[in-house]
Every structure is written in C-alpha cells, then in structure tokens.
Amino acid sequence: MARRGGAGPLWALSGAALGVCLAGVAGQLVEPSTAPPKPKPPPLTKETVVFWDMRLWHVVGIFSLFVLSIIITLCCVFNCRVPRTRKEIEARYLQRKAAKMYTDKLETVPPLNELTEVPGDDKKKKKKKDSVDTVAIKVEEDEKNEAKK
C-alpha cells in the first residue's frame, strides 16, 4: 500500500480538532455532588392551605360565587335573555313595534282636562290654565266674598 503525500498531517489535524471538541464536552459534564437531593414541594390538593387559613376549595368556591353573582346581576339589570327560536325573535320584534306605535299614539292624545268638561264649572269664572289655586288664594277670595255681602 502506498502512502500519498500530505495525508499524515491531515490525520493529525483532524485528531487535534477531535481532541478539542472532546475537551469542550468534558467541561460541560456535571460532576455528581454528595449533597442530598432537594425535597419536592408537596403536591397541590384541595386540602392545601392557600392563605388566611383557607383551603384551596374555599378560595375556588368563593371566587366562583363572586363571578356567578356578577353574571346574574348583569343579566337581571340588562335583561339579556337570548331568544331561542325564530318564532320568539319575530314575536319580540312585533311586541317592540306595537309598543312604539302605542307610545307614539299616546303622545298625540291631549290632556284629560281639555277633553272633558267638569260639571258645575262656570265658564265665566274660568281662570288661566297656568294659575294654581292655593289655600291662601282661596282664603282671600272667601274674605272678599264675605266683605261684599
């Protein structure tokens, strides 16, 4: 077998590179310590005391009741029930339309005192609509009527 020229230094160079790599890997290896292993934290269960001597299930229960009460309050205040069927949606639309028509009609109706006449009310003594009779005014009118008699 014939050796080619220059093959020897290539083997030497690759051997040196391999040695440097192995030295770097060996530096990364951790030597085992003689200290005892760290204890694992206790597992989280429903009986674990979280804070203020309350267990985990107490905290979860109180938080869920708080969230549920907020949801119920908002649903009651804003009346946010979602209709389930097309029939209910159409019925709600017709109900709103009828209510709007009713309020529009109600605004056009004049006040009751303009529609009816009060029995025994003299048209001659009719006062201004803006004036309101008070007890003092009635007493003064009675005094004037007695003075005339």
GROMACS .gro file of N, CA and C in nm:
model
  447
    1MET      N    1   0.083  -0.115   0.000
    1MET     CA    2   0.000   0.000   0.000
    1MET      C    3   0.089   0.123   0.000
    2ALA      N    4   0.057   0.210  -0.086
    2ALA     CA    5   0.142   0.329  -0.099
    2ALA      C    6   0.077   0.445  -0.031
    3ARG      N    7   0.160   0.519   0.041
    3ARG     CA    8   0.106   0.637   0.111
    3ARG      C    9   0.114   0.755   0.019
    4ARG      N   10   0.015   0.831   0.026
    4ARG     CA   11   0.015   0.953  -0.054
    4ARG      C   12   0.077   1.063   0.028
    5GLY      N   13   0.132   1.156  -0.038
    5GLY     CA   14   0.196   1.266   0.032
    5GLY      C   15   0.093   1.361   0.089
    6GLY      N   16   0.113   1.407   0.212
    6GLY     CA   17   0.024   1.506   0.275
    6GLY      C   18  -0.089   1.443   0.351
    7ALA      N   19  -0.102   1.313   0.351
    7ALA     CA   20  -0.214   1.251   0.421
    7ALA      C   21  -0.187   1.247   0.570
    8GLY      N   22  -0.064   1.242   0.613
    8GLY     CA   23  -0.030   1.234   0.754
    8GLY      C   24  -0.070   1.358   0.831
    9PRO      N   25  -0.036   1.478   0.780
    9PRO     CA   26  -0.074   1.597   0.855
    9PRO      C   27  -0.225   1.616   0.864
   10LEU      N   28  -0.303   1.567   0.766
   10LEU     CA   29  -0.449   1.579   0.771
   10LEU      C   30  -0.505   1.497   0.886
   11TRP      N   31  -0.449   1.377   0.903
   11TRP     CA   32  -0.494   1.293   1.013
   11TRP      C   33  -0.458   1.358   1.146
   12ALA      N   34  -0.347   1.420   1.152
   12ALA     CA   35  -0.305   1.484   1.275
   12ALA      C   36  -0.394   1.603   1.308
   13LEU      N   37  -0.430   1.680   1.205
   13LEU     CA   38  -0.516   1.798   1.225
   13LEU      C   39  -0.655   1.755   1.269
   14SER      N   40  -0.710   1.651   1.208
   14SER     CA   41  -0.845   1.606   1.248
   14SER      C   42  -0.842   1.546   1.388
   15GLY      N   43  -0.733   1.481   1.424
   15GLY     CA   44  -0.722   1.426   1.559
   15GLY      C   45  -0.717   1.537   1.661
   16ALA      N   46  -0.647   1.646   1.629
   16ALA     CA   47  -0.638   1.759   1.722
   16ALA      C   48  -0.774   1.825   1.739
   17ALA      N   49  -0.848   1.840   1.628
   17ALA     CA   50  -0.982   1.901   1.635
   17ALA      C   51  -1.074   1.814   1.718
   18LEU      N   52  -1.063   1.683   1.701
   18LEU     CA   53  -1.147   1.592   1.779
   18LEU      C   54  -1.112   1.602   1.927
   19GLY      N   55  -0.987   1.618   1.959
   19GLY     CA   56  -0.946   1.632   2.098
   19GLY      C   57  -0.999   1.759   2.162
   20VAL      N   58  -0.999   1.869   2.086
   20VAL     CA   59  -1.052   1.995   2.138
   20VAL      C   60  -1.202   1.983   2.163
   21CYS      N   61  -1.274   1.918   2.072
   21CYS     CA   62  -1.420   1.901   2.089
   21CYS      C   63  -1.449   1.816   2.212
   22LEU      N   64  -1.375   1.708   2.230
   22LEU     CA   65  -1.398   1.623   2.346
   22LEU      C   66  -1.366   1.696   2.475
   23ALA      N   67  -1.267   1.784   2.473
   23ALA     CA   68  -1.233   1.861   2.592
   23ALA      C   69  -1.347   1.957   2.627
   24GLY      N   70  -1.411   2.016   2.523
   24GLY     CA   71  -1.525   2.106   2.547
   24GLY      C   72  -1.644   2.032   2.602
   25VAL      N   73  -1.669   1.911   2.552
   25VAL     CA   74  -1.781   1.831   2.600
   25VAL      C   75  -1.755   1.787   2.742
   26ALA      N   76  -1.633   1.749   2.771
   26ALA     CA   77  -1.600   1.703   2.906
   26ALA      C   78  -1.614   1.815   3.006
   27GLY      N   79  -1.592   1.938   2.964
   27GLY     CA   80  -1.608   2.052   3.054
   27GLY      C   81  -1.754   2.079   3.088
   28GLN      N   82  -1.845   2.033   3.004
   28GLN     CA   83  -1.987   2.054   3.026
   28GLN      C   84  -2.049   1.949   3.116
   29LEU      N   85  -1.980   1.840   3.135
   29LEU     CA   86  -2.035   1.735   3.220
   29LEU      C   87  -2.036   1.782   3.365
   30VAL      N   88  -2.142   1.750   3.437
   30VAL     CA   89  -2.158   1.790   3.575
   30VAL      C   90  -2.111   1.675   3.663
   31GLU      N   91  -2.029   1.708   3.754
   31GLU     CA   92  -1.982   1.605   3.846
   31GLU      C   93  -2.088   1.582   3.951
   32PRO      N   94  -2.111   1.458   3.987
   32PRO     CA   95  -2.213   1.430   4.089
   32PRO      C   96  -2.171   1.486   4.223
   33SER      N   97  -2.271   1.546   4.292
   33SER     CA   98  -2.242   1.603   4.423
   33SER      C   99  -2.281   1.503   4.530
   34THR      N  100  -2.226   1.522   4.646
   34THR     CA  101  -2.257   1.434   4.758
   34THR      C  102  -2.370   1.488   4.844
   35ALA      N  103  -2.425   1.608   4.806
   35ALA     CA  104  -2.534   1.668   4.884
   35ALA      C  105  -2.663   1.589   4.859
   36PRO      N  106  -2.749   1.584   4.960
   36PRO     CA  107  -2.875   1.513   4.939
   36PRO      C  108  -2.962   1.588   4.837
   37PRO      N  109  -3.048   1.518   4.764
   37PRO     CA  110  -3.133   1.586   4.665
   37PRO      C  111  -3.233   1.680   4.733
   38LYS      N  112  -3.273   1.785   4.659
   38LYS     CA  113  -3.369   1.882   4.712
   38LYS      C  114  -3.504   1.813   4.728
   39PRO      N  115  -3.572   1.842   4.838
   39PRO     CA  116  -3.703   1.779   4.856
   39PRO      C  117  -3.805   1.840   4.759
   40LYS      N  118  -3.896   1.757   4.709
   40LYS     CA  119  -4.000   1.805   4.617
   40LYS      C  120  -4.107   1.877   4.698
   41PRO      N  121  -4.166   1.983   4.641
   41PRO     CA  122  -4.274   2.051   4.714
   41PRO      C  123  -4.394   1.957   4.725
   42PRO      N  124  -4.472   1.973   4.830
   42PRO     CA  125  -4.588   1.884   4.845
   42PRO      C  126  -4.685   1.906   4.729
   43PRO      N  127  -4.755   1.801   4.689
   43PRO     CA  128  -4.849   1.816   4.577
   43PRO      C  129  -4.966   1.907   4.615
   44LEU      N  130  -5.021   1.978   4.517
   44LEU     CA  131  -5.131   2.071   4.538
   44LEU      C  132  -5.261   1.991   4.538
   45THR      N  133  -5.329   1.988   4.651
   45THR     CA  134  -5.456   1.917   4.662
   45THR      C  135  -5.564   2.014   4.707
   46LYS      N  136  -5.686   1.967   4.716
   46LYS     CA  137  -5.794   2.056   4.757
   46LYS      C  138  -5.785   2.094   4.905
   47GLU      N  139  -5.708   2.020   4.981
   47GLU     CA  140  -5.692   2.050   5.123
   47GLU      C  141  -5.569   2.135   5.152
   48THR      N  142  -5.499   2.182   5.047
   48THR     CA  143  -5.382   2.267   5.066
   48THR      C  144  -5.426   2.403   5.119
   49VAL      N  145  -5.361   2.451   5.224
   49VAL     CA  146  -5.393   2.582   5.280
   49VAL      C  147  -5.328   2.687   5.190
   50VAL      N  148  -5.412   2.777   5.136
   50VAL     CA  149  -5.363   2.876   5.042
   50VAL      C  150  -5.321   3.003   5.116
   51PHE      N  151  -5.416   3.072   5.177
   51PHE     CA  152  -5.387   3.190   5.258
   51PHE      C  153  -5.502   3.210   5.355
   52TRP      N  154  -5.473   3.283   5.464
   52TRP     CA  155  -5.569   3.312   5.570
   52TRP      C  156  -5.636   3.187   5.624
   53ASP      N  157  -5.564   3.081   5.633
   53ASP     CA  158  -5.615   2.952   5.684
   53ASP      C  159  -5.732   2.900   5.604
   54MET      N  160  -5.742   2.940   5.478
   54MET     CA  161  -5.847   2.888   5.390
   54MET      C  162  -5.786   2.784   5.297
   55ARG      N  163  -5.860   2.679   5.276
   55ARG     CA  164  -5.812   2.574   5.188
   55ARG      C  165  -5.840   2.612   5.043
   56LEU      N  166  -5.779   2.539   4.952
   56LEU     CA  167  -5.790   2.571   4.810
   56LEU      C  168  -5.935   2.567   4.764
   57TRP      N  169  -6.013   2.469   4.812
   57TRP     CA  170  -6.151   2.460   4.766
   57TRP      C  171  -6.235   2.574   4.822
   58HIS      N  172  -6.197   2.631   4.938
   58HIS     CA  173  -6.267   2.750   4.989
   58HIS      C  174  -6.247   2.868   4.894
   59VAL      N  175  -6.122   2.888   4.854
   59VAL     CA  176  -6.089   3.002   4.767
   59VAL      C  177  -6.158   2.987   4.632
   60VAL      N  178  -6.155   2.866   4.575
   60VAL     CA  179  -6.220   2.843   4.445
   60VAL      C  180  -6.370   2.864   4.456
   61GLY      N  181  -6.431   2.816   4.564
   61GLY     CA  182  -6.575   2.833   4.584
   61GLY      C  183  -6.616   2.979   4.598
   62ILE      N  184  -6.541   3.053   4.678
   62ILE     CA  185  -6.573   3.195   4.699
   62ILE      C  186  -6.556   3.273   4.568
   63PHE      N  187  -6.449   3.245   4.495
   63PHE     CA  188  -6.427   3.314   4.368
   63PHE      C  189  -6.537   3.281   4.268
   64SER      N  190  -6.577   3.154   4.259
   64SER     CA  191  -6.682   3.117   4.162
   64SER      C  192  -6.816   3.177   4.201
   65LEU      N  193  -6.848   3.186   4.331
   65LEU     CA  194  -6.972   3.251   4.372
   65LEU      C  195  -6.971   3.400   4.339
   66PHE      N  196  -6.857   3.463   4.356
   66PHE     CA  197  -6.843   3.604   4.323
   66PHE      C  198  -6.868   3.627   4.174
   67VAL      N  199  -6.805   3.546   4.089
   67VAL     CA  200  -6.822   3.560   3.944
   67VAL      C  201  -6.966   3.531   3.905
   68LEU      N  202  -7.025   3.428   3.963
   68LEU     CA  203  -7.163   3.392   3.931
   68LEU      C  204  -7.260   3.503   3.972
   69SER      N  205  -7.237   3.565   4.088
   69SER     CA  206  -7.327   3.673   4.130
   69SER      C  207  -7.315   3.794   4.039
   70ILE      N  208  -7.196   3.824   3.990
   70ILE     CA  209  -7.180   3.934   3.895
   70ILE      C  210  -7.254   3.904   3.766
   71ILE      N  211  -7.242   3.783   3.716
   71ILE     CA  212  -7.310   3.746   3.591
   71ILE      C  213  -7.461   3.755   3.608
   72ILE      N  214  -7.513   3.703   3.719
   72ILE     CA  215  -7.658   3.705   3.743
   72ILE      C  216  -7.706   3.850   3.756
   73THR      N  217  -7.632   3.933   3.827
   73THR     CA  218  -7.671   4.073   3.842
   73THR      C  219  -7.676   4.144   3.708
   74LEU      N  220  -7.574   4.125   3.627
   74LEU     CA  221  -7.572   4.190   3.496
   74LEU      C  222  -7.686   4.140   3.408
   75CYS      N  223  -7.715   4.012   3.413
   75CYS     CA  224  -7.824   3.959   3.331
   75CYS      C  225  -7.960   4.012   3.377
   76CYS      N  226  -7.977   4.031   3.507
   76CYS     CA  227  -8.104   4.084   3.558
   76CYS      C  228  -8.118   4.233   3.527
   77VAL      N  229  -8.009   4.306   3.538
   77VAL     CA  230  -8.015   4.451   3.515
   77VAL      C  231  -8.039   4.481   3.368
   78PHE      N  232  -7.969   4.413   3.281
   78PHE     CA  233  -7.977   4.444   3.139
   78PHE      C  234  -8.073   4.355   3.061
   79ASN      N  235  -8.139   4.262   3.127
   79ASN     CA  236  -8.238   4.175   3.065
   79ASN      C  237  -8.180   4.114   2.935
   80CYS      N  238  -8.075   4.040   2.951
   80CYS     CA  239  -8.004   3.990   2.834
   80CYS      C  240  -8.037   3.844   2.804
   81ARG      N  241  -8.164   3.811   2.799
   81ARG     CA  242  -8.202   3.676   2.762
   81ARG      C  243  -8.201   3.666   2.610
   82VAL      N  244  -8.140   3.564   2.558
   82VAL     CA  245  -8.130   3.546   2.414
   82VAL      C  246  -8.245   3.457   2.368
   83PRO      N  247  -8.327   3.504   2.272
   83PRO     CA  248  -8.436   3.418   2.224
   83PRO      C  249  -8.381   3.296   2.153
   84ARG      N  250  -8.454   3.186   2.164
   84ARG     CA  251  -8.400   3.060   2.114
   84ARG      C  252  -8.451   3.024   1.975
   85THR      N  253  -8.568   3.067   1.940
   85THR     CA  254  -8.624   3.025   1.811
   85THR      C  255  -8.658   3.146   1.727
   86ARG      N  256  -8.679   3.121   1.602
   86ARG     CA  257  -8.715   3.229   1.510
   86ARG      C  258  -8.851   3.288   1.549
   87LYS      N  259  -8.940   3.202   1.595
   87LYS     CA  260  -9.072   3.245   1.635
   87LYS      C  261  -9.065   3.345   1.751
   88GLU      N  262  -8.978   3.318   1.848
   88GLU     CA  263  -8.962   3.410   1.960
   88GLU      C  264  -8.900   3.542   1.915
   89ILE      N  265  -8.808   3.536   1.820
   89ILE     CA  266  -8.746   3.659   1.769
   89ILE      C  267  -8.850   3.746   1.699
   90GLU      N  268  -8.933   3.684   1.616
   90GLU     CA  269  -9.036   3.760   1.546
   90GLU      C  270  -9.141   3.815   1.642
   91ALA      N  271  -9.176   3.736   1.745
   91ALA     CA  272  -9.274   3.783   1.844
   91ALA      C  273  -9.219   3.903   1.921
   92ARG      N  274  -9.092   3.899   1.955
   92ARG     CA  275  -9.030   4.012   2.027
   92ARG      C  276  -9.027   4.136   1.937
   93TYR      N  277  -8.999   4.118   1.809
   93TYR     CA  278  -8.997   4.231   1.715
   93TYR      C  279  -9.135   4.294   1.706
   94LEU      N  280  -9.240   4.212   1.693
   94LEU     CA  281  -9.376   4.264   1.684
   94LEU      C  282  -9.417   4.334   1.815
   95GLN      N  283  -9.372   4.280   1.927
   95GLN     CA  284  -9.405   4.341   2.056
   95GLN      C  285  -9.341   4.479   2.067
   96ARG      N  286  -9.217   4.492   2.026
   96ARG     CA  287  -9.149   4.623   2.031
   96ARG      C  288  -9.214   4.721   1.935
   97LYS      N  289  -9.253   4.673   1.818
   97LYS     CA  290  -9.318   4.759   1.718
   97LYS      C  291  -9.452   4.811   1.771
   98ALA      N  292  -9.530   4.722   1.835
   98ALA     CA  293  -9.658   4.761   1.891
   98ALA      C  294  -9.640   4.860   2.006
   99ALA      N  295  -9.539   4.839   2.088
   99ALA     CA  296  -9.514   4.931   2.200
   99ALA      C  297  -9.476   5.069   2.149
  100LYS      N  298  -9.397   5.074   2.043
  100LYS     CA  299  -9.357   5.203   1.986
  100LYS      C  300  -9.478   5.274   1.927
  101MET      N  301  -9.564   5.200   1.856
  101MET     CA  302  -9.684   5.262   1.800
  101MET      C  303  -9.774   5.315   1.911
  102TYR      N  304  -9.785   5.239   2.022
  102TYR     CA  305  -9.869   5.281   2.134
  102TYR      C  306  -9.817   5.411   2.195
  103THR      N  307  -9.685   5.419   2.216
  103THR     CA  308  -9.631   5.541   2.276
  103THR      C  309  -9.644   5.659   2.181
  104ASP      N  310  -9.631   5.635   2.051
  104ASP     CA  311  -9.650   5.745   1.956
  104ASP      C  312  -9.793   5.796   1.958
  105LYS      N  313  -9.890   5.706   1.965
  105LYS     CA  314 -10.032   5.745   1.972
  105LYS      C  315 -10.062   5.817   2.102
  106LEU      N  316 -10.001   5.770   2.211
  106LEU     CA  317 -10.028   5.829   2.341
  106LEU      C  318  -9.977   5.972   2.349
  107GLU      N  319  -9.871   6.003   2.277
  107GLU     CA  320  -9.820   6.139   2.277
  107GLU      C  321  -9.912   6.236   2.205
  108THR      N  322  -9.993   6.187   2.112
  108THR     CA  323 -10.083   6.274   2.037
  108THR      C  324 -10.213   6.301   2.112
  109VAL      N  325 -10.246   6.226   2.216
  109VAL     CA  326 -10.370   6.244   2.291
  109VAL      C  327 -10.356   6.367   2.379
  110PRO      N  328 -10.454   6.460   2.374
  110PRO     CA  329 -10.446   6.580   2.459
  110PRO      C  330 -10.473   6.543   2.605
  111PRO      N  331 -10.439   6.631   2.698
  111PRO     CA  332 -10.463   6.604   2.840
  111PRO      C  333 -10.612   6.588   2.869
  112LEU      N  334 -10.642   6.520   2.978
  112LEU     CA  335 -10.779   6.486   3.012
  112LEU      C  336 -10.865   6.609   3.037
  113ASN      N  337 -10.810   6.713   3.099
  113ASN     CA  338 -10.891   6.830   3.130
  113ASN      C  339 -10.932   6.906   3.004
  114GLU      N  340 -10.862   6.887   2.894
  114GLU     CA  341 -10.903   6.950   2.770
  114GLU      C  342 -11.012   6.870   2.699
  115LEU      N  343 -11.019   6.742   2.728
  115LEU     CA  344 -11.117   6.656   2.661
  115LEU      C  345 -11.255   6.660   2.728
  116THR      N  346 -11.257   6.677   2.860
  116THR     CA  347 -11.385   6.670   2.931
  116THR      C  348 -11.415   6.802   2.999
  117GLU      N  349 -11.545   6.824   3.023
  117GLU     CA  350 -11.588   6.941   3.097
  117GLU      C  351 -11.625   6.898   3.238
  118VAL      N  352 -11.583   6.976   3.334
  118VAL     CA  353 -11.611   6.944   3.473
  118VAL      C  354 -11.750   6.997   3.505
  119PRO      N  355 -11.841   6.912   3.559
  119PRO     CA  356 -11.976   6.960   3.592
  119PRO      C  357 -11.971   7.066   3.702
  120GLY      N  358 -12.054   7.167   3.687
  120GLY     CA  359 -12.061   7.274   3.786
  120GLY      C  360 -11.954   7.379   3.767
  121ASP      N  361 -11.873   7.365   3.666
  121ASP     CA  362 -11.767   7.464   3.642
  121ASP      C  363 -11.825   7.575   3.556
  122ASP      N  364 -11.823   7.698   3.609
  122ASP     CA  365 -11.876   7.812   3.533
  122ASP      C  366 -11.773   7.854   3.430
  123LYS      N  367 -11.820   7.870   3.307
  123LYS     CA  368 -11.729   7.911   3.201
  123LYS      C  369 -11.691   8.059   3.218
  124LYS      N  370 -11.778   8.137   3.288
  124LYS     CA  371 -11.748   8.278   3.308
  124LYS      C  372 -11.632   8.296   3.404
  125LYS      N  373 -11.626   8.213   3.507
  125LYS     CA  374 -11.523   8.226   3.610
  125LYS      C  375 -11.395   8.149   3.576
  126LYS      N  376 -11.386   8.105   3.453
  126LYS     CA  377 -11.270   8.025   3.415
  126LYS      C  378 -11.143   8.107   3.431
  127LYS      N  379 -11.046   8.047   3.497
  127LYS     CA  380 -10.921   8.117   3.524
  127LYS      C  381 -10.817   8.072   3.422
  128LYS      N  382 -10.703   8.133   3.435
  128LYS     CA  383 -10.594   8.094   3.347
  128LYS      C  384 -10.554   7.950   3.376
  129LYS      N  385 -10.507   7.882   3.270
  129LYS     CA  386 -10.464   7.743   3.288
  129LYS      C  387 -10.335   7.736   3.369
  130ASP      N  388 -10.258   7.843   3.365
  130ASP     CA  389 -10.128   7.840   3.431
  130ASP      C  390 -10.139   7.861   3.582
  131SER      N  391 -10.248   7.927   3.628
  131SER     CA  392 -10.257   7.959   3.770
  131SER      C  393 -10.303   7.836   3.849
  132VAL      N  394 -10.250   7.825   3.970
  132VAL     CA  395 -10.284   7.715   4.058
  132VAL      C  396 -10.342   7.775   4.185
  133ASP      N  397 -10.459   7.728   4.226
  133ASP     CA  398 -10.521   7.780   4.348
  133ASP      C  399 -10.452   7.720   4.469
  134THR      N  400 -10.414   7.809   4.559
  134THR     CA  401 -10.356   7.765   4.686
  134THR      C  402 -10.454   7.798   4.796
  135VAL      N  403 -10.426   7.752   4.915
  135VAL     CA  404 -10.515   7.778   5.028
  135VAL      C  405 -10.522   7.927   5.057
  136ALA      N  406 -10.409   7.995   5.046
  136ALA     CA  407 -10.406   8.139   5.074
  136ALA      C  408 -10.494   8.215   4.975
  137ILE      N  409 -10.489   8.178   4.849
  137ILE     CA  410 -10.572   8.246   4.748
  137ILE      C  411 -10.719   8.221   4.776
  138LYS      N  412 -10.755   8.099   4.813
  138LYS     CA  413 -10.895   8.067   4.842
  138LYS      C  414 -10.944   8.143   4.965
  139VAL      N  415 -10.859   8.157   5.066
  139VAL     CA  416 -10.898   8.233   5.185
  139VAL      C  417 -10.922   8.379   5.149
  140GLU      N  418 -10.834   8.436   5.067
  140GLU     CA  419 -10.852   8.575   5.025
  140GLU      C  420 -10.981   8.593   4.946
  141GLU      N  421 -11.012   8.498   4.857
  141GLU     CA  422 -11.136   8.507   4.780
  141GLU      C  423 -11.257   8.498   4.870
  142ASP      N  424 -11.250   8.409   4.971
  142ASP     CA  425 -11.361   8.398   5.064
  142ASP      C  426 -11.380   8.526   5.145
  143GLU      N  427 -11.271   8.591   5.184
  143GLU     CA  428 -11.280   8.717   5.260
  143GLU      C  429 -11.342   8.826   5.173
  144LYS      N  430 -11.305   8.831   5.046
  144LYS     CA  431 -11.361   8.930   4.956
  144LYS      C  432 -11.511   8.906   4.937
  145ASN      N  433 -11.550   8.780   4.922
  145ASN     CA  434 -11.692   8.747   4.905
  145ASN      C  435 -11.772   8.783   5.029
  146GLU      N  436 -11.715   8.761   5.148
  146GLU     CA  437 -11.785   8.797   5.272
  146GLU      C  438 -11.794   8.949   5.287
  147ALA      N  439 -11.692   9.019   5.245
  147ALA     CA  440 -11.694   9.166   5.255
  147ALA      C  441 -11.796   9.226   5.163
  148LYS      N  442 -11.819   9.164   5.048
  148LYS     CA  443 -11.919   9.216   4.954
  148LYS      C  444 -12.059   9.194   5.007
  149LYS      N  445 -12.080   9.089   5.084
  149LYS     CA  446 -12.215   9.058   5.134
  149LYS      C  447 -12.245   9.148   5.246
   0.00000   0.00000   0.00000
